[in-house]
XYZ file of C-alpha atoms in Angstrom:
275
model
C -4.778 -37.820 -36.947
C -3.803 -37.801 -33.285
C -1.758 -34.819 -32.129
C -1.344 -35.703 -28.469
C -3.426 -32.727 -27.411
C -6.888 -34.166 -27.773
C -9.235 -33.535 -24.830
C -8.709 -35.990 -22.025
C -11.476 -38.353 -21.020
C -9.907 -39.136 -17.668
C -12.551 -38.948 -14.949
C -12.060 -37.179 -11.653
C -9.632 -34.581 -12.958
C -9.982 -30.882 -12.305
C -8.471 -27.533 -13.126
C -6.336 -27.566 -16.270
C -6.693 -31.328 -16.525
C -10.458 -31.427 -17.042
C -11.931 -33.325 -19.961
C -12.523 -30.099 -21.909
C -8.859 -29.034 -21.876
C -6.015 -30.151 -24.113
C -4.252 -33.279 -22.843
C -0.806 -31.743 -22.344
C 1.025 -33.757 -19.672
C 3.340 -30.898 -18.635
C 1.968 -28.367 -16.128
C 3.376 -25.567 -18.287
C 5.649 -25.034 -21.284
C 7.697 -22.119 -19.954
C 11.461 -22.615 -19.960
C 12.500 -19.373 -18.242
C 12.904 -18.808 -14.503
C 9.277 -17.790 -14.102
C 9.338 -18.512 -10.372
C 11.760 -15.654 -9.614
C 9.089 -12.943 -9.892
C 6.552 -14.466 -7.468
C 9.329 -15.555 -5.099
C 10.834 -12.067 -5.073
C 7.397 -10.510 -4.554
C 6.654 -12.818 -1.635
C 10.055 -12.113 -0.063
C 9.609 -8.346 -0.367
C 6.102 -8.344 1.081
C 7.125 -10.704 3.879
C 10.050 -8.473 4.814
C 7.754 -5.453 5.082
C 5.178 -7.425 7.089
C 7.824 -8.516 9.605
C 9.303 -5.027 9.908
C 5.989 -3.163 10.187
C 4.645 -5.672 12.723
C 7.706 -5.183 14.910
C 7.449 -1.418 14.706
C 3.694 -1.307 15.226
C 3.795 -3.380 18.415
C 7.015 -1.892 19.811
C 5.243 1.321 20.855
C 8.596 3.059 21.265
C 11.087 5.274 19.418
C 8.593 6.794 17.012
C 8.932 10.503 17.817
C 12.026 12.651 17.631
C 11.011 16.302 17.336
C 10.054 17.443 14.810
C 9.736 14.024 13.146
C 6.981 11.515 13.841
C 6.857 8.059 12.303
C 4.171 7.659 9.619
C 3.200 4.436 11.421
C 2.065 6.441 14.473
C 0.429 9.511 12.981
C -2.109 10.770 13.828
C -2.170 10.046 17.554
C -5.627 8.668 18.344
C -5.126 7.679 22.003
C -3.635 9.176 25.149
C -0.836 6.628 25.517
C 1.493 8.197 22.971
C 3.994 11.030 22.902
C 2.488 14.471 22.701
C 3.604 16.057 19.464
C 3.742 19.831 19.822
C 1.634 21.242 17.031
C 1.204 17.757 15.644
C -1.888 15.657 14.925
C -2.861 14.770 18.508
C -6.436 13.528 18.213
C -7.039 11.583 21.413
C -10.500 10.421 20.392
C -9.998 6.974 21.941
C -9.079 8.390 25.329
C -7.190 6.495 28.011
C -8.917 3.107 27.746
C -6.787 2.066 24.782
C -3.832 0.176 26.239
C -2.190 -1.246 23.132
C 0.154 0.495 20.738
C -1.541 3.581 19.224
C -0.082 2.577 15.880
C -2.679 -0.182 15.620
C -5.430 2.449 15.466
C -3.769 4.098 12.469
C -2.311 1.312 10.346
C -5.684 -0.353 9.755
C -6.507 2.322 7.142
C -3.368 2.277 4.941
C -3.188 -1.485 5.463
C -6.768 -1.927 4.294
C -6.110 0.299 1.293
C -3.032 -1.643 0.210
C -4.457 -5.047 1.061
C -7.423 -4.495 -1.252
C -5.401 -2.664 -3.934
C -5.690 -4.232 -7.390
C -1.922 -4.540 -7.800
C -1.291 -5.938 -4.335
C -4.039 -8.500 -4.862
C -2.156 -9.835 -7.859
C 1.107 -9.666 -5.936
C 0.090 -11.706 -2.909
C -2.271 -13.994 -4.831
C 0.704 -15.078 -6.921
C 3.419 -14.785 -4.297
C 1.700 -16.531 -1.374
C -1.228 -18.486 -2.820
C 0.120 -19.399 -6.274
C -3.207 -18.359 -7.770
C -1.791 -18.484 -10.401
C 1.949 -18.457 -9.691
C 2.748 -16.795 -13.047
C 1.408 -16.208 -16.528
C 0.914 -19.443 -18.498
C 1.587 -21.508 -15.365
C -1.343 -23.471 -14.013
C -2.309 -22.936 -10.406
C -2.228 -26.002 -8.159
C -5.719 -25.481 -6.751
C -8.469 -27.826 -7.850
C -11.097 -25.119 -8.210
C -11.272 -21.381 -8.659
C -13.982 -19.173 -7.153
C -12.344 -15.794 -7.659
C -13.512 -13.059 -5.284
C -17.112 -14.241 -5.058
C -16.930 -15.795 -1.603
C -15.936 -14.716 1.901
C -13.388 -13.419 2.735
C -12.215 -12.324 -0.724
C -15.547 -10.740 -1.529
C -14.509 -8.045 0.959
C -12.000 -6.846 -1.637
C -14.886 -4.820 -3.049
C -14.546 -2.305 -0.198
C -11.313 -1.029 -1.751
C -13.095 2.052 -3.079
C -14.061 3.026 0.474
C -10.550 2.524 1.816
C -9.457 4.956 -0.891
C -11.266 7.797 0.920
C -9.479 6.907 4.168
C -6.184 6.769 2.278
C -6.747 10.354 1.127
C -7.201 11.411 4.760
C -4.055 9.560 5.823
C -2.064 11.183 3.014
C -3.378 14.562 4.166
C -2.169 13.939 7.734
C 1.249 12.811 6.496
C 1.444 15.968 4.378
C 0.885 18.016 7.537
C 3.579 15.992 9.317
C 5.955 16.693 6.435
C 5.310 20.425 6.725
C 6.197 20.230 10.434
C 9.632 18.794 9.572
C 10.681 22.322 8.576
C 10.956 23.071 12.302
C 13.965 22.323 14.480
C 14.051 20.243 17.664
C 12.870 23.311 19.603
C 9.886 23.746 17.249
C 11.277 26.889 15.642
C 10.490 27.235 11.946
C 13.216 27.491 9.321
C 14.794 24.059 9.839
C 15.676 21.541 7.168
C 17.486 18.323 7.860
C 18.060 14.999 6.167
C 14.806 13.808 7.690
C 12.967 16.639 5.917
C 14.154 15.338 2.546
C 13.208 11.787 3.456
C 9.714 12.908 4.470
C 9.319 14.970 1.287
C 10.205 12.002 -0.909
C 7.911 9.759 1.110
C 4.866 12.016 0.904
C 5.380 12.560 -2.833
C 5.390 8.798 -3.374
C 2.432 8.301 -1.024
C 0.342 10.808 -2.998
C 1.464 9.406 -6.354
C 0.541 5.865 -5.301
C -2.792 6.946 -3.803
C -3.833 8.968 -6.852
C -2.714 6.213 -9.238
C -5.303 3.902 -7.676
C -7.860 2.373 -10.051
C -10.671 3.623 -7.820
C -9.355 7.184 -8.123
C -9.289 6.832 -11.901
C -12.896 5.681 -11.881
C -13.987 8.478 -9.534
C -12.341 11.101 -11.750
C -13.495 9.846 -15.153
C -15.991 7.057 -14.625
C -19.730 7.004 -15.368
C -19.424 9.554 -18.172
C -21.103 9.058 -21.525
C -19.248 11.814 -23.366
C -15.785 13.027 -22.413
C -16.241 15.948 -24.802
C -18.872 17.400 -22.482
C -16.567 17.155 -19.462
C -13.162 18.519 -20.585
C -11.882 19.166 -17.060
C -12.649 15.650 -15.852
C -11.244 14.241 -19.078
C -7.933 16.028 -18.549
C -7.793 14.900 -14.905
C -8.638 11.363 -16.015
C -5.677 11.498 -18.397
C -3.347 12.612 -15.608
C -4.532 9.868 -13.285
C -4.272 7.390 -16.150
C -0.588 8.186 -16.640
C 0.003 7.594 -12.948
C -2.082 4.427 -13.109
C 0.257 3.037 -15.788
C 3.009 3.115 -13.140
C 0.842 1.795 -10.318
C 3.060 -1.218 -9.596
C 6.236 0.891 -9.430
C 4.542 3.437 -7.177
C 3.139 0.689 -4.960
C 6.613 -0.666 -4.243
C 8.327 2.732 -4.088
C 5.864 4.102 -1.544
C 6.021 0.897 0.493
C 9.794 1.220 0.726
C 9.726 4.967 1.386
C 7.279 4.716 4.301
C 9.464 2.020 5.877
C 12.576 4.167 5.371
C 10.857 7.194 6.948
C 9.804 5.144 9.958
C 13.262 3.586 10.352
C 14.895 7.004 10.154
C 12.708 8.281 12.982
C 13.545 5.116 14.932
C 17.275 5.802 14.566
C 16.854 9.386 15.752
C 14.550 8.517 18.658
C 16.788 5.664 19.843
C 19.832 7.942 19.838
C 21.711 6.131 17.078
C 22.726 9.448 15.518
C 21.642 13.070 15.217
C 19.693 14.446 12.285
C 22.143 16.126 9.834
C 21.022 19.723 9.461
C 21.251 21.732 6.241
C 20.016 25.035 7.702
């Protein structure tokens, strides 16, 4: 008896309409507003891309003692503000004429761009591959991450090591926010709290990475023989369960920290001081 879902014999079809798939005329059977999630994801990522691009190329208003924008730290060229006691590593010398931020952002950008969650986010949000669960993608064929350039996603584990270094530098920058504008210790302002929240989220997101979980507990045959690594693996696993939330929270917090420094450096207002 015909059910209307027998395999199609139509030639020249591809994707979900191949001869081996059920002959369902509708592209999907979802009745909810499934498109809101990928649209919202795309809008959020696009907003951050526009903002961070503007700030990275502006090469201005990124240092207001004792605060330095996380987009510009550490300083790797001579054409940036000297931060007293800060991470001034002028390893690129004077030949670098572009914004020094471009020398720094490549590492956190590479880490997030190859992150397992962000892959899903921009694959769905920008490429519709697939746009949502149980919704067929519009592409005629699927090659996954087996071809260039997506095969480069496999270097995510190496970007993780750079991300640890970046988080370490930002931790040092956060410690320096306990100075005042004259570099005397014992200061705490609103910016200090913002930097503390930001670095906590940066570390939580970095350590919740799937590569970190594998480094801590992977390639073990018996957890019982490695109790310390097993306990650490459990801690990282609990963070990993909130990887998406931490990815967005840390993305927002780093933008907020940068924008706060921009407001201070541009003279929009003075940093409220607690003590």
